[in-house]
Coordinates of C-alpha atoms and ligand atoms in Angstrom, one line a residue:
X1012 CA 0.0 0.0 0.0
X1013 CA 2.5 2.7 -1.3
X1014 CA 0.4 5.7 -0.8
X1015 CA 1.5 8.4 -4.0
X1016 CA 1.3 11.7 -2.4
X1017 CA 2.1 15.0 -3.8
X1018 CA -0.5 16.8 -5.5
X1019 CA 1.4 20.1 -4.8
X1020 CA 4.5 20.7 -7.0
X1021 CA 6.3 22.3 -4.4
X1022 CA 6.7 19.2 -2.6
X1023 CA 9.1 16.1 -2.6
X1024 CA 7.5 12.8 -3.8
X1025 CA 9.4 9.6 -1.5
X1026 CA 7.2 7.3 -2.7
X1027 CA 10.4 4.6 -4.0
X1028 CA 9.6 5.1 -7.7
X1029 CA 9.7 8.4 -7.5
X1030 CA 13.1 8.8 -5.4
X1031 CA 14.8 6.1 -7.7
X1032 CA 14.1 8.1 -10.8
X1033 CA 15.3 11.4 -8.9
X1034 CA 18.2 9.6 -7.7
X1035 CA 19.0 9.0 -11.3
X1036 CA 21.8 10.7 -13.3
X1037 CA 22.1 13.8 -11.9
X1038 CA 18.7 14.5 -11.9
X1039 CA 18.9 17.3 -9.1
X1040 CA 21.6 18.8 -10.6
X1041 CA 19.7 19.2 -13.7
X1042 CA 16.8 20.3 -12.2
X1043 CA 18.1 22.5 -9.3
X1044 CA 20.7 24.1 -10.9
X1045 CA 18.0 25.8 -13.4
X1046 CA 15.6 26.7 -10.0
X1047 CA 15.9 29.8 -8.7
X1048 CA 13.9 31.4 -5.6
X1049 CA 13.1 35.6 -6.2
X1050 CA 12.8 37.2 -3.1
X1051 CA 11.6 40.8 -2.7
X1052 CA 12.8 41.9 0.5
X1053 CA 12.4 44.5 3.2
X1054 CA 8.7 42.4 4.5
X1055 CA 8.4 41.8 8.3
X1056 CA 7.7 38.0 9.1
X1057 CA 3.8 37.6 11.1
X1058 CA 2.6 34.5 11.7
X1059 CA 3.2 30.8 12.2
X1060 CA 6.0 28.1 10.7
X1061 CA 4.9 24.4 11.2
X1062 CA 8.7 22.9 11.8
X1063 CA 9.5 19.2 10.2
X1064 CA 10.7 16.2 11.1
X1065 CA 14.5 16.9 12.0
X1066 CA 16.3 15.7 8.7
X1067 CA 19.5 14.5 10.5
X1068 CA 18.0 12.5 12.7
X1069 CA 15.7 10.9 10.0
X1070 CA 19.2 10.0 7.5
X1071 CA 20.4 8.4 10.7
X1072 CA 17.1 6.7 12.1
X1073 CA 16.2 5.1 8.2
X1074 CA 19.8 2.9 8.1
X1075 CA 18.9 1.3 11.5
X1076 CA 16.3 -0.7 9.5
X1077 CA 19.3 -2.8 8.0
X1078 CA 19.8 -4.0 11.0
X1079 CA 16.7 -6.3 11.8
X1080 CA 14.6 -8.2 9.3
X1081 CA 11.3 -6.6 11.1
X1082 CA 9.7 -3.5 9.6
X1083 CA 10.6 -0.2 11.1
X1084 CA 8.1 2.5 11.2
X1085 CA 8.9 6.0 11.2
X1086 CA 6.7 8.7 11.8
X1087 CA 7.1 13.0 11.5
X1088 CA 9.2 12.2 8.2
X1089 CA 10.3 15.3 6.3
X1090 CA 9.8 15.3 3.2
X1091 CA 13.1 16.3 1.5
X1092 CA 15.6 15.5 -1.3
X1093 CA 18.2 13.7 1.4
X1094 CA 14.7 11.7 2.5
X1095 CA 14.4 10.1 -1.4
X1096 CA 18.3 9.6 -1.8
X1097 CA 18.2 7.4 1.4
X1098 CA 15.2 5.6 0.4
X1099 CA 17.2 4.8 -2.9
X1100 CA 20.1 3.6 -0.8
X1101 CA 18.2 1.3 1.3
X1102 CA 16.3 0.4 -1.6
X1103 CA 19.4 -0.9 -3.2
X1104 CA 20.3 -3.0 -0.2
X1105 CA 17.3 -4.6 -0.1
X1106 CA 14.7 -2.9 2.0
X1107 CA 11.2 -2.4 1.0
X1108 CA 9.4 0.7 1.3
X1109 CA 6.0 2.0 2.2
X1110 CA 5.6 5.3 2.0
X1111 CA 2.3 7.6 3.3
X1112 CA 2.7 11.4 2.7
X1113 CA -1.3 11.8 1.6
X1114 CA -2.5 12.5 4.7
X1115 CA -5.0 9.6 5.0
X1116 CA -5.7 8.1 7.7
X1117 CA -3.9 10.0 10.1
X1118 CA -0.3 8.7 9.8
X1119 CA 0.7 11.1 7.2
X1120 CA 4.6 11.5 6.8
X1121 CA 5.5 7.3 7.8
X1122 CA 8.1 5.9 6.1
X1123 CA 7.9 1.8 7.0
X1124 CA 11.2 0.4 5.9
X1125 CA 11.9 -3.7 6.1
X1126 CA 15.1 -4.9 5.3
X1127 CA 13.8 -8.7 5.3
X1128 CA 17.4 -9.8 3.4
X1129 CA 20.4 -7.9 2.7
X1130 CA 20.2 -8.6 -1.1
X1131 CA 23.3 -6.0 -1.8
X1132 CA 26.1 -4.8 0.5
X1133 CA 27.5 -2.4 -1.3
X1134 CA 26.5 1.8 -1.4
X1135 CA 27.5 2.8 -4.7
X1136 CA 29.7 5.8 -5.3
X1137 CA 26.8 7.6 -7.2
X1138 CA 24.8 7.8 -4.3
X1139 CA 27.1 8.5 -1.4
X1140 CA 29.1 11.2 -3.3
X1141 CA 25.7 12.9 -3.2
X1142 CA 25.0 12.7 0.3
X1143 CA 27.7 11.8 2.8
X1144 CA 25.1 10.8 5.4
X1145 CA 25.5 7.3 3.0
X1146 CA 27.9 6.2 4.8
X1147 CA 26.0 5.3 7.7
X1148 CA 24.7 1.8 6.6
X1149 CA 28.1 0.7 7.0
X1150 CA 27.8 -0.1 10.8
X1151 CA 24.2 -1.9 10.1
X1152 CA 25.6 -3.8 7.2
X1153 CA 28.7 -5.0 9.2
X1154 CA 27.0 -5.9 12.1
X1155 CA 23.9 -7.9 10.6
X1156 CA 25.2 -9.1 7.6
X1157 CA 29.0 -9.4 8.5
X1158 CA 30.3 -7.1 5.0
X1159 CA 30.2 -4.2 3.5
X1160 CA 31.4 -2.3 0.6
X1161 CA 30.5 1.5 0.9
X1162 CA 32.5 3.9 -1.3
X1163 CA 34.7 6.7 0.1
X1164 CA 32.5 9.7 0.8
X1165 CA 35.4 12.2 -0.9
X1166 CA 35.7 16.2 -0.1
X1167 CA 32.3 18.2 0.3
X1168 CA 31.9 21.5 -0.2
X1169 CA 32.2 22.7 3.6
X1170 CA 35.4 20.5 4.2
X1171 CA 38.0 17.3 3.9
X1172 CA 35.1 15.8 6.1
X1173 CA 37.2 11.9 6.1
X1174 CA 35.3 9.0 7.3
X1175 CA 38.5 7.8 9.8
X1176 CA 37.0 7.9 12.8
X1177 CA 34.3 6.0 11.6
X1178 CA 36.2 2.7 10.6
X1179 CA 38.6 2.8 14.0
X1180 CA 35.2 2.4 16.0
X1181 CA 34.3 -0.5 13.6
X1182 CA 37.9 -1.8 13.9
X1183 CA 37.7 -1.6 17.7
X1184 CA 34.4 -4.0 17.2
X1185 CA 36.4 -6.6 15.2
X1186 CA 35.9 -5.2 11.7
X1187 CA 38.7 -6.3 9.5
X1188 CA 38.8 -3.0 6.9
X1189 CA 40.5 -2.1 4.0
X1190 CA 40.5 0.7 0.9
X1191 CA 40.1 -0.9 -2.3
X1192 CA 39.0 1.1 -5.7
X1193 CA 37.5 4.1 -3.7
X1194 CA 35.8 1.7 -1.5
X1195 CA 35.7 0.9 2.1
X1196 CA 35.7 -2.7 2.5
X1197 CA 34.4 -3.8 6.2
X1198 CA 34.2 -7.5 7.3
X1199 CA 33.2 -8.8 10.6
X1200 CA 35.3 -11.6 12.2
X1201 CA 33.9 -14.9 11.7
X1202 CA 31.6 -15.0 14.8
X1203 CA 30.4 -11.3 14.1
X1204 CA 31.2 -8.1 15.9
X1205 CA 32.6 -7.9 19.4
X1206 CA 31.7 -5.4 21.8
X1207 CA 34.9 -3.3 22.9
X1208 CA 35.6 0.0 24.5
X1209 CA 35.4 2.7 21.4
X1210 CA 37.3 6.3 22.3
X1211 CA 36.3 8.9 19.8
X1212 CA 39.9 11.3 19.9
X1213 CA 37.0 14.0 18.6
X1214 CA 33.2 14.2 18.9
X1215 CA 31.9 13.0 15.7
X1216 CA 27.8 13.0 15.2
X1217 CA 28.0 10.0 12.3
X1218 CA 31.2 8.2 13.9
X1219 CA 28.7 7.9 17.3
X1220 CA 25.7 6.8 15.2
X1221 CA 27.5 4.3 13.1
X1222 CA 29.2 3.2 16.2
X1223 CA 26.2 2.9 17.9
X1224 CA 23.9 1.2 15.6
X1225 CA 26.9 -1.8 15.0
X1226 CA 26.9 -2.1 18.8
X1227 CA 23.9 -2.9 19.5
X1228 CA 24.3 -6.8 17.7
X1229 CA 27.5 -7.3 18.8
X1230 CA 28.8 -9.7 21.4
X1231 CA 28.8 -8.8 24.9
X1232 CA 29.4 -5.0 26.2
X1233 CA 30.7 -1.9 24.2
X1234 CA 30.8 1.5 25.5
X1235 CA 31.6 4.6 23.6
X1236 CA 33.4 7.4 25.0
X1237 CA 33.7 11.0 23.9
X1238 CA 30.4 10.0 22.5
X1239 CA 28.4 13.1 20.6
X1240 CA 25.6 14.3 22.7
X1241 CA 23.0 16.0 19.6
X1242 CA 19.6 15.2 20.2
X1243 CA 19.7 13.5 17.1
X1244 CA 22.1 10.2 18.7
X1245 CA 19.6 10.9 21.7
X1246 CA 17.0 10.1 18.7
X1247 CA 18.4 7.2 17.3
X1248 CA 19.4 5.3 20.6
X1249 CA 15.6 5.5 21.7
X1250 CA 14.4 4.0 18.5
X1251 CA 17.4 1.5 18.9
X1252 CA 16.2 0.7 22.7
X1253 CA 12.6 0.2 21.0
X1254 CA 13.5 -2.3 18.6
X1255 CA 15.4 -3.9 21.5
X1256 CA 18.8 -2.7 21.7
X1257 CA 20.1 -2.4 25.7
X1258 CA 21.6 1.3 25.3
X1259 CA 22.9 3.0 28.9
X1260 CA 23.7 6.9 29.3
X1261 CA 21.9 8.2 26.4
X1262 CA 21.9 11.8 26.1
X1263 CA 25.6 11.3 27.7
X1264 CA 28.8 11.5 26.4
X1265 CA 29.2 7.8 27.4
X1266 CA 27.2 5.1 26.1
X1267 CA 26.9 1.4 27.4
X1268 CA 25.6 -1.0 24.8
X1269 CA 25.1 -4.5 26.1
X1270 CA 24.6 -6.0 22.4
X1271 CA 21.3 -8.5 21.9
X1272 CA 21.3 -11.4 18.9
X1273 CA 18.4 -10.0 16.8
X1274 CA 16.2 -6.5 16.7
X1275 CA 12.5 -6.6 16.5
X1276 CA 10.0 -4.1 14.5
X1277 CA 9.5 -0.8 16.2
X1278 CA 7.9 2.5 15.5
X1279 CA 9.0 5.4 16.1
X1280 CA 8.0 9.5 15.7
X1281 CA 11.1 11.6 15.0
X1282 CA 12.4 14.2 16.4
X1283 CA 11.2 18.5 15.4
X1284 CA 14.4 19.9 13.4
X1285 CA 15.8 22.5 15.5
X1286 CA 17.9 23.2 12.5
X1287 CA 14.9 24.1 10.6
X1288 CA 13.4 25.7 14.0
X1289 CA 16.6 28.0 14.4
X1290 CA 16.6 29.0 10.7
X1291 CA 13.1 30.6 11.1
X1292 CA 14.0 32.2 14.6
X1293 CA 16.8 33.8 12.7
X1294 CA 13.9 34.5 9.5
X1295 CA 11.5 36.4 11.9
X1296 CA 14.6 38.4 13.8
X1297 CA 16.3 39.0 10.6
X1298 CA 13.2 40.8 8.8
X1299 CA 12.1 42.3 12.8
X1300 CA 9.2 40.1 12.8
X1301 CA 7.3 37.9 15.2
X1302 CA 6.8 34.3 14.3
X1303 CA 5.0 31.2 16.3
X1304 CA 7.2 28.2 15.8
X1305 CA 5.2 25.1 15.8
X1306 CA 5.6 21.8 16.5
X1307 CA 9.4 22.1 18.3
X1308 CA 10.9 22.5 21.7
X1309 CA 13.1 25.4 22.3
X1310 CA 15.6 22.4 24.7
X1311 CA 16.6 21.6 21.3
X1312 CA 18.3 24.5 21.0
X1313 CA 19.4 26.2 24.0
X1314 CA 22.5 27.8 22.9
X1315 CA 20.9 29.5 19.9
X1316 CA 17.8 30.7 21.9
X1317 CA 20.7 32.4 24.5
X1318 CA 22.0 33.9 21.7
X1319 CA 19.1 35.3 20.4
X1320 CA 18.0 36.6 23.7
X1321 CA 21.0 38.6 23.7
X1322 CA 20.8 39.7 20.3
X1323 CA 17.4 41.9 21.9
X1324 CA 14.8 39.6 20.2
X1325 CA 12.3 38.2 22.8
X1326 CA 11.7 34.6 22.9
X1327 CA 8.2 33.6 24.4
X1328 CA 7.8 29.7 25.1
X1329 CA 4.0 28.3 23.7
X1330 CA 2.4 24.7 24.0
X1331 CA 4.3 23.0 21.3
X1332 CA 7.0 25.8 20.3
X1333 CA 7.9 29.5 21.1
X1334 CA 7.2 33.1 19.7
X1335 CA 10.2 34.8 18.5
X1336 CA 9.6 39.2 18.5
X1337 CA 11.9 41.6 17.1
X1338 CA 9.6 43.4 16.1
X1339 CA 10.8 47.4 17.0
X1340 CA 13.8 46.3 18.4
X1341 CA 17.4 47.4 17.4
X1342 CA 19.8 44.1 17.7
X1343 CA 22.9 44.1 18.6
X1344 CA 25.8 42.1 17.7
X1345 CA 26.7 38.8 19.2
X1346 CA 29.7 36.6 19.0
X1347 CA 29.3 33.1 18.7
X1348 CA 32.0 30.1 18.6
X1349 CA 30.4 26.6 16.9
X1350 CA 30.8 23.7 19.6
X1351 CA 29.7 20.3 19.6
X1352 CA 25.7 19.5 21.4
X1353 CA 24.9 21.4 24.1
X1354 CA 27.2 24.0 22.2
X1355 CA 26.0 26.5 19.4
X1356 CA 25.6 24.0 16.1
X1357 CA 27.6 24.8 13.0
X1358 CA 24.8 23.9 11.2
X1359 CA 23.1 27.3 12.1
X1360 CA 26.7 29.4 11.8
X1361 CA 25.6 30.6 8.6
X1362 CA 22.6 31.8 9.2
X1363 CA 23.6 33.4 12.6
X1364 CA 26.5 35.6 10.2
X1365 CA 23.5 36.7 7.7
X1366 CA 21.4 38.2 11.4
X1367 CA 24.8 39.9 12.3
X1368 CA 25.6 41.7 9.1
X1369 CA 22.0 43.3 10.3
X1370 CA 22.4 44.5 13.7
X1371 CA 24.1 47.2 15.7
X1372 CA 27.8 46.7 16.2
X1373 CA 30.5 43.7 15.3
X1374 CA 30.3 40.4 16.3
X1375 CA 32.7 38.1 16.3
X1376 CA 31.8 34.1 14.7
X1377 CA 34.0 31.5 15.0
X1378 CA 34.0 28.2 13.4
X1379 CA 35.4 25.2 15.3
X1380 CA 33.9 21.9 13.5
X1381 CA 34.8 22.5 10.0
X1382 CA 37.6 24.0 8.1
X1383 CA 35.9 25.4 5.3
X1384 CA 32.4 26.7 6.5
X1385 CA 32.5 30.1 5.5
X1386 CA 32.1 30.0 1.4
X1387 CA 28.6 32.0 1.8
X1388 CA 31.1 35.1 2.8
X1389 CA 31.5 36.2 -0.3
X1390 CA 28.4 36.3 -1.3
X1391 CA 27.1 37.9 2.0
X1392 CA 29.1 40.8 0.6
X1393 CA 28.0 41.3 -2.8
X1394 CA 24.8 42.0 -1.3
X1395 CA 26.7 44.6 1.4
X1396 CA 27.8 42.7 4.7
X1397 CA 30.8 44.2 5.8
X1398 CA 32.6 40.3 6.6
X1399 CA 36.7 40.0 7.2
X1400 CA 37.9 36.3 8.0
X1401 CA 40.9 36.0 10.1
X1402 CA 41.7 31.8 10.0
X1403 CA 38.7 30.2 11.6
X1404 CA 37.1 33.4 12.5
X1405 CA 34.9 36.2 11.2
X1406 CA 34.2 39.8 12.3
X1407 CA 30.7 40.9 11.4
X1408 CA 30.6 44.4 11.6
X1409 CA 26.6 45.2 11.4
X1410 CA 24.8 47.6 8.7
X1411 CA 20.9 48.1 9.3
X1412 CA 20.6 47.4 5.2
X1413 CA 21.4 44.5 3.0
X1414 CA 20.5 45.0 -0.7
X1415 CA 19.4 42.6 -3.0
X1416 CA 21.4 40.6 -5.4
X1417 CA 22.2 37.3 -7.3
X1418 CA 23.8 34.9 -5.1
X1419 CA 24.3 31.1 -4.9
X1420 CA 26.0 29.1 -2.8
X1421 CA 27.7 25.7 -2.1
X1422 CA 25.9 24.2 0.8
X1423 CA 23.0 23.5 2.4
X1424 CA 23.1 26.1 5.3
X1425 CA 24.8 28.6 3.1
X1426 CA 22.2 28.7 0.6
X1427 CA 19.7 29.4 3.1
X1428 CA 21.7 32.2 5.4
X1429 CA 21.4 34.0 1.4
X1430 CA 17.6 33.4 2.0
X1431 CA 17.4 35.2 5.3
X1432 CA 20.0 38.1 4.0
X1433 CA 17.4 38.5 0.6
X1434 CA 14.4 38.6 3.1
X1435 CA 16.0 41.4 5.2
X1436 CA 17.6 43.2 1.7
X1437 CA 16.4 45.9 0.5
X1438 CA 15.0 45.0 -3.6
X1439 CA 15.4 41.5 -4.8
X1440 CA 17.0 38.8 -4.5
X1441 CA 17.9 35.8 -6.8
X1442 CA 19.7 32.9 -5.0
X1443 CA 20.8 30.0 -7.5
X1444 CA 21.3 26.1 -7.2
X1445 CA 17.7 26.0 -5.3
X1446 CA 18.8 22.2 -5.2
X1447 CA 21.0 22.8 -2.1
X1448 CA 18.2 24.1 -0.4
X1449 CA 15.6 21.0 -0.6
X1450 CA 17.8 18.9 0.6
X1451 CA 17.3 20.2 4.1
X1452 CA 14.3 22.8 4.2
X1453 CA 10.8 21.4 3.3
X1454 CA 8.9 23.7 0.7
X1455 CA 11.0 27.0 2.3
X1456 CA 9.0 29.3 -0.2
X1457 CA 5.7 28.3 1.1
X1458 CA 6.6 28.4 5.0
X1459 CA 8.1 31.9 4.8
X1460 CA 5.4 32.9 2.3
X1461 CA 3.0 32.3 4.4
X1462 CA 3.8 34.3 7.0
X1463 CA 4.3 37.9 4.5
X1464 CA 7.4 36.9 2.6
X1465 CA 7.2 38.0 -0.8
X1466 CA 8.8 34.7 -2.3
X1467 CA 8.9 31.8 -4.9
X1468 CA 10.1 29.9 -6.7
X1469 CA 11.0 30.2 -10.2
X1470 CA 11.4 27.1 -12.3
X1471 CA 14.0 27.0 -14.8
Ligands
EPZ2344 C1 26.7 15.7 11.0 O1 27.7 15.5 10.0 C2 25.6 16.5 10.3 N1 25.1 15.6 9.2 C3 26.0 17.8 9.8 O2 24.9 18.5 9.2 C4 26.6 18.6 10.9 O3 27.1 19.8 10.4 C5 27.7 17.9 11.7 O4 27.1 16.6 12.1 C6 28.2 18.6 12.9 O5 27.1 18.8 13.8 C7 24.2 14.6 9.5 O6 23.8 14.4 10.6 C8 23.7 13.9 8.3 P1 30.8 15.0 12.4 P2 28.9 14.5 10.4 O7 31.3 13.6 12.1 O8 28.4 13.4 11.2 C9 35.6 15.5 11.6 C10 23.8 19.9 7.6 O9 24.0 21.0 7.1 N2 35.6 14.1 11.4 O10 30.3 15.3 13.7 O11 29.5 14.2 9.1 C11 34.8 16.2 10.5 O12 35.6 16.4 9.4 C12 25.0 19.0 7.9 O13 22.7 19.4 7.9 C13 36.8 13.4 11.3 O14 37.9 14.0 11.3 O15 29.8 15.4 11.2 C14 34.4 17.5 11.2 O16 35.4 18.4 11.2 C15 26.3 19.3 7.2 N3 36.8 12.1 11.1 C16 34.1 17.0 12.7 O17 34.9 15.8 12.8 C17 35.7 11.3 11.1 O18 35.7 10.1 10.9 C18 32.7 16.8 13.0 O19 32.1 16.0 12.0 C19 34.4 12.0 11.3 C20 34.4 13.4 11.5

């Protein structure tokens, strides 16, 4: 019962056909690369965003399904570009889909994945060097089926971004691995994975969740230290402990996983995005706005709500989100420094550089995960931030006006901090490579439209 959704255009069809095809032959490229969104700026934000299911957690909950031949169910899916490339994956290792994104019957946005065999092991190269969040069916493979062959992730556009720390926590299991033809190669020993004590030298978010996932079917106890704390492992190990994986200190940054012989069928509702949340807490301060968040918790993002605060915008908490204000106020500047969970994300750096080229004063943003996070600089400054980088740093000194301008950019995050600069500018605003942007923000035209943004998307 594959349920074919999308009677708007706007919106990503998962159903498997319809990912397979997209997946094809650069098909986004094609596609995306022609998009454009127009943006008229200078129009206060009013009203309310409806925040998705958190897309990070979703790339790393759908690859847990490998690792039992019971369905998994997942609920509060978003429906994005990543979404259909993951489905393709799977799809290729064997896993059968059922997709619901009609909204019939009440479970609308389930994904049911069932991996009853492994009928491949390997994750081609024309899938993972599109999304590096591929390389997380290597731990499920490894442990359930005892191989895999996942190719090399390669360079992205915000950094080197190598895979190393990934394989020494499957080596620390037992994994025999080797490099072959851009290829990882993993293989289990004989009697399967044994637990072990993993120590990550840094936090890594995929190197915990691949870790994690291969530890729960391996032989007696591991425990991960220097374990990454996002709310997204916090995700994954409670939708592990559902389908019967024994996980201890979750939400920690050491986990204890007593490993089991077999997972069981499990469903489970993932978490709001507070990647997506903190983008439109920056969209309503950015154009001095007031917009209801819905469907989030503000503990998802601490650090970036402190921030904020101190920015001048008020933050109000609600039922099932918060109401940001800046309407009338006059912001100032605010250094930030990106840190690993509890920290301020880099995932939200971009954005946060776009709010300070607005306000009163410098501010000081300082990037500590990757290397090469700050490509949207330049194009910040065609449209009249005043940005000077100094190694992993950047001085923001604030001007109350952007203007409007062609833009594009290289990343996810740095094509949308050019969305909140073009809805602050003054005139409009053409941002390119629209493709960047659904892969991690659900029909962005329509949520900000509907709260006063004058914007769309043009097709090319
Ligand atoms: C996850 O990437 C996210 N992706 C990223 O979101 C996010 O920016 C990042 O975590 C940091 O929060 C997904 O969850 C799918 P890491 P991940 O391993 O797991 C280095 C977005 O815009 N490192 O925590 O790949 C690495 O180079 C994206 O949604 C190694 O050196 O990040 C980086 O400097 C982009 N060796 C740092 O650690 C390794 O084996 C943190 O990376 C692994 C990582």
């Amino acid at each position: 019962m594959s349920h074919s959704p999308v009677s708007e255009d706007l919106l990503i069809d998962l159903t498997p056909d319809a990912a397979s095809s997209r997946a094809g032959p650069d098909h986004k490229e094609r596609r995306g690369v022609m998009d454009c969104i127009r943006i008229e700026g200078g129009r206060r934000l009013d009203g309310t965003i409806a925040i998705s299911g958190a897309k990070n957690a979703a790339l790393a909950l759908m690859p847990a399904c490998l690792l039992t031949d019971q369905p998994l169910t997942l609920t509060n899916v978003p429906r994005l570009a990543d979404i259909a490339s993951m489905i393709t994956l799977l799809g290729q290792h064997g896993a059968s889909v059922d997709a619901a994104f009609d909204g019939a019957g009440g479970d609308t946005r389930r994904l049911t994945l069932q991996a009853r065999s492994i009928t491949s092991a390997t994750a081609p190269y024309d899938i993972v060097r599109k999304m590096r969040a591929s390389v997380l069916v290597l731990g499920p493979l490894v442990a359930r089926h005892g191989f895999a062959r996942v190719s090399l992730p390669g360079g992205c556009a915000i950094g080197t971004r190598p895979v190393d720390l990934h394989l020494k926590a499957l080596e620390a299991l037992g994994a025999d691995i080797t490099l072959a033809g851009g290829y990882i190669e993993a293989r289990a020993p004989s009697g399967g994975l044994r637990g072990d004590t993993i120590v990550f030298p840094s936090v890594t978010v995929g190197g915990t969740e691949n870790a994690l996932m291969a530890a729960t079917l391996a032989h007696g106890e591991t425990v991960i230290e220097n374990a990454a704390r996002e709310p997204e492992i916090t995700d994954l190990a409670t939708c592990l402990t559902a389908m019967g994986a024994r996980i201890e200190g979750v939400g920690t940054n050491t986990l204890r996983v007593e490993g089991v012989s077999s997972l069981t069928a499990a469903t489970h509702a993932i978490l709001p995005d507070r990647i997506e949340t903190g983008t439109y807490a920056l969209a309503a301060a950015i154009t001095r706005g007031r917009v209801h968040l819905s469907g989030t918790r503000a503990d998802l993002l601490h650090a970036v709500i402190e921030h904020l605060e101190e920015t001048g915008v008020s933050i109000t908490p609600t039922e099932d989100g918060f109401v940001v204000d800046a309407r009338d106020r006059v912001l100032r500047g605010v250094d930030v420094m990106t840190k690993p969970f509890p920290g301020f994300p880099t995932d939200m750096q971009a954005q946060w550089m776009a709010l300070m080229a607005t306000a009163d004063g410098a501010a000081m943003i300082t990037e500590s995960i990757f290397e090469n996070r700050f490509m949207h600089v330049p194009e910040l400054a065609r449209m009249g931030a005043d940005v000077n980088i100094h190694g992993g740093s950047a001085i923001v000194r604030g001007r109350r006006r952007l203007s409007g301008a062609q833009v594009m950019a290289t990343d996810l995050r740095a094509s949308v901090c050019l969305v909140l600069a073009g809805l602050a500018a003054e005139g409009e605003t053409i941002v390119n490579r629209v493709y960047h942007l659904d892969r991690g923000y659900e029909t962005v035209e329509a949520k900000l439209a509907g709260c006063g943004a004058a914007i769309e998307r043009v097709r090319g």
